[in-house]
């Protein structure tokens, strides 16, 4: 019996580029609407955020930095850059990834729209956000937003969220509050 779903071939990973390669950085910035200064600041802050992680169990440090749209949040935050790091727990499922701490901090500070997210690790090649993080990012970020992934050498890969989370489920897929109950009453 054949599957009703089309069979796809695994996609090769996107190319990794050096942060020192002016042409590669310029191309990535141009393709994703970022200035060189924004790219450098995202890289710098995500890399620096690794030092603030709490990872005594895995020793896998992850730092992240989000660039909010329109500057600081409504509470007067001066910077559009919000950073975070992974926080582990002895009960492994309780830990929180850097992407989640970053966006949670941003959202609770009043930021609601984002232009880019950078993630930095101590491994090579660059590591991508885990599945849970991809879905969490999807809640707050547009599908065409770039995710910049930096490795221990500050080499990078850039992918749009929609490439990391194809056929995604987001807030727009939910029924408006009360719609399910109203539909059930109407069909009774």
Short mmCIF file of C-alpha atoms in Angstrom, two decimals:
data_model
loop_
_atom_site.label_atom_id
_atom_site.label_comp_id
_atom_site.label_asym_id
_atom_site.label_seq_id
_atom_site.Cartn_x
_atom_site.Cartn_y
_atom_site.Cartn_z
CA UNK A 1 0.00 0.00 0.00
CA UNK A 2 1.40 3.39 -0.91
CA UNK A 3 1.49 6.33 1.45
CA UNK A 4 -0.91 9.23 0.81
CA UNK A 5 1.93 11.57 1.69
CA UNK A 6 4.58 12.48 -0.86
CA UNK A 7 7.96 11.03 -0.06
CA UNK A 8 10.63 13.66 0.16
CA UNK A 9 14.35 13.33 0.17
CA UNK A 10 16.30 14.72 3.11
CA UNK A 11 17.48 18.21 2.35
CA UNK A 12 21.19 18.94 2.55
CA UNK A 13 22.11 21.35 5.32
CA UNK A 14 22.46 24.96 4.24
CA UNK A 15 26.00 26.21 3.73
CA UNK A 16 28.00 27.45 6.70
CA UNK A 17 29.73 30.82 6.31
CA UNK A 18 32.42 32.64 8.24
CA UNK A 19 31.37 35.78 10.11
CA UNK A 20 34.59 37.29 8.73
CA UNK A 21 33.46 36.68 5.11
CA UNK A 22 32.21 40.13 4.10
CA UNK A 23 30.43 38.83 1.00
CA UNK A 24 28.61 36.08 2.92
CA UNK A 25 27.57 38.41 5.74
CA UNK A 26 26.54 41.10 3.27
CA UNK A 27 24.48 38.60 1.30
CA UNK A 28 22.79 37.26 4.43
CA UNK A 29 22.04 40.77 5.64
CA UNK A 30 20.65 41.81 2.26
CA UNK A 31 18.55 38.66 1.94
CA UNK A 32 17.03 39.10 5.41
CA UNK A 33 16.69 42.86 5.84
CA UNK A 34 19.42 43.29 8.44
CA UNK A 35 22.22 45.83 8.57
CA UNK A 36 25.79 44.68 9.17
CA UNK A 37 25.66 46.41 12.57
CA UNK A 38 22.50 44.44 13.50
CA UNK A 39 24.09 41.17 12.37
CA UNK A 40 27.22 41.86 14.41
CA UNK A 41 25.23 42.88 17.49
CA UNK A 42 23.03 39.77 17.31
CA UNK A 43 26.15 37.58 16.99
CA UNK A 44 27.97 39.39 19.80
CA UNK A 45 25.04 39.28 22.23
CA UNK A 46 24.06 35.66 21.51
CA UNK A 47 27.68 34.58 21.94
CA UNK A 48 28.06 36.58 25.17
CA UNK A 49 24.80 35.17 26.55
CA UNK A 50 26.33 31.67 26.61
CA UNK A 51 28.34 32.78 29.65
CA UNK A 52 25.11 33.35 31.59
CA UNK A 53 23.69 29.85 31.06
CA UNK A 54 23.17 27.29 33.81
CA UNK A 55 24.14 23.95 32.26
CA UNK A 56 25.86 21.82 34.94
CA UNK A 57 24.41 18.55 33.61
CA UNK A 58 24.96 18.69 29.86
CA UNK A 59 27.63 21.42 29.74
CA UNK A 60 25.93 22.41 26.47
CA UNK A 61 25.91 26.19 26.53
CA UNK A 62 23.42 28.07 24.36
CA UNK A 63 22.96 31.81 24.12
CA UNK A 64 20.30 33.62 22.14
CA UNK A 65 19.45 37.18 21.20
CA UNK A 66 16.24 38.52 19.68
CA UNK A 67 15.98 41.77 17.73
CA UNK A 68 12.61 43.36 18.35
CA UNK A 69 10.86 45.46 15.75
CA UNK A 70 10.58 49.15 16.51
CA UNK A 71 13.07 49.44 19.35
CA UNK A 72 12.52 48.98 23.04
CA UNK A 73 9.35 47.71 24.63
CA UNK A 74 6.56 49.92 25.95
CA UNK A 75 8.03 50.03 29.45
CA UNK A 76 10.87 52.15 28.15
CA UNK A 77 13.46 49.46 27.51
CA UNK A 78 16.28 51.26 25.76
CA UNK A 79 17.47 48.40 23.57
CA UNK A 80 15.71 46.37 20.89
CA UNK A 81 18.09 43.47 21.70
CA UNK A 82 16.98 40.92 24.28
CA UNK A 83 19.30 38.06 25.29
CA UNK A 84 18.92 34.82 27.20
CA UNK A 85 20.56 31.48 27.84
CA UNK A 86 19.60 27.90 28.59
CA UNK A 87 18.79 26.99 32.20
CA UNK A 88 18.95 23.29 33.10
CA UNK A 89 17.42 21.42 36.01
CA UNK A 90 18.28 18.12 37.70
CA UNK A 91 14.88 16.95 36.47
CA UNK A 92 15.80 17.18 32.78
CA UNK A 93 12.39 17.99 31.29
CA UNK A 94 12.14 21.04 33.53
CA UNK A 95 15.05 22.88 31.87
CA UNK A 96 14.45 25.82 29.57
CA UNK A 97 16.21 26.51 26.27
CA UNK A 98 17.92 29.80 25.43
CA UNK A 99 15.41 30.65 22.71
CA UNK A 100 12.53 30.28 25.18
CA UNK A 101 14.19 32.35 27.92
CA UNK A 102 15.01 35.05 25.38
CA UNK A 103 11.54 35.35 23.88
CA UNK A 104 9.86 34.99 27.28
CA UNK A 105 11.95 37.84 28.65
CA UNK A 106 11.20 39.93 25.57
CA UNK A 107 7.46 39.29 25.69
CA UNK A 108 7.19 40.00 29.41
CA UNK A 109 9.09 43.26 28.80
CA UNK A 110 6.47 44.32 26.28
CA UNK A 111 8.05 43.30 22.99
CA UNK A 112 5.63 41.61 20.60
CA UNK A 113 7.17 41.87 17.12
CA UNK A 114 10.58 40.55 16.15
CA UNK A 115 12.89 40.92 13.15
CA UNK A 116 15.55 38.29 13.86
CA UNK A 117 16.77 35.73 16.37
CA UNK A 118 20.37 34.60 16.82
CA UNK A 119 21.46 31.40 18.58
CA UNK A 120 25.06 30.59 19.55
CA UNK A 121 26.58 27.31 20.78
CA UNK A 122 30.02 25.85 21.55
CA UNK A 123 29.83 23.19 18.82
CA UNK A 124 30.53 23.16 15.09
CA UNK A 125 28.77 23.24 12.72
CA UNK A 126 26.05 25.58 14.04
CA UNK A 127 23.23 23.90 15.94
CA UNK A 128 19.62 24.70 15.12
CA UNK A 129 16.83 25.33 17.64
CA UNK A 130 15.16 22.15 18.90
CA UNK A 131 11.61 21.29 17.85
CA UNK A 132 10.03 22.73 21.00
CA UNK A 133 11.92 25.99 20.49
CA UNK A 134 10.89 26.18 16.85
CA UNK A 135 7.24 25.95 17.88
CA UNK A 136 7.76 28.50 20.66
CA UNK A 137 9.44 30.90 18.22
CA UNK A 138 6.49 30.40 15.85
CA UNK A 139 4.09 31.78 18.47
CA UNK A 140 5.72 35.22 18.41
CA UNK A 141 7.67 35.53 15.17
CA UNK A 142 6.77 35.78 11.49
CA UNK A 143 7.48 32.79 9.29
CA UNK A 144 9.84 34.81 7.10
CA UNK A 145 11.97 35.91 10.07
CA UNK A 146 15.64 34.88 9.88
CA UNK A 147 17.16 32.60 12.50
CA UNK A 148 20.93 33.10 12.64
CA UNK A 149 22.81 30.10 14.04
CA UNK A 150 26.43 30.60 15.15
CA UNK A 151 28.93 27.91 16.07
CA UNK A 152 31.97 27.96 18.36
CA UNK A 153 34.02 29.68 15.63
CA UNK A 154 31.26 32.25 14.96
CA UNK A 155 30.63 30.61 11.59
CA UNK A 156 26.96 30.86 10.75
CA UNK A 157 23.92 29.51 8.95
CA UNK A 158 20.81 31.60 8.34
CA UNK A 159 17.39 30.06 7.73
CA UNK A 160 13.91 31.49 7.80
CA UNK A 161 11.59 30.15 10.47
CA UNK A 162 9.31 28.66 7.80
CA UNK A 163 12.22 26.49 6.57
CA UNK A 164 12.94 25.28 10.11
CA UNK A 165 9.27 24.58 10.84
CA UNK A 166 7.45 23.72 7.59
CA UNK A 167 3.66 23.32 7.60
CA UNK A 168 3.64 24.97 10.99
CA UNK A 169 0.75 25.44 13.39
CA UNK A 170 0.34 28.93 14.80
CA UNK A 171 -2.10 31.21 16.59
CA UNK A 172 -4.02 31.91 13.38
CA UNK A 173 -4.91 28.22 13.15
CA UNK A 174 -6.95 28.34 16.35
CA UNK A 175 -10.66 29.09 16.35
CA UNK A 176 -11.61 32.43 17.90
CA UNK A 177 -12.62 32.17 21.58
CA UNK A 178 -16.12 30.71 21.85
CA UNK A 179 -16.29 29.65 18.18
CA UNK A 180 -16.17 25.91 18.92
CA UNK A 181 -18.96 26.18 21.50
CA UNK A 182 -21.07 28.28 19.13
CA UNK A 183 -20.55 25.79 16.31
CA UNK A 184 -21.50 22.90 18.61
CA UNK A 185 -24.68 24.70 19.70
CA UNK A 186 -25.58 25.41 16.08
CA UNK A 187 -25.25 21.77 15.03
CA UNK A 188 -27.23 20.39 17.98
#
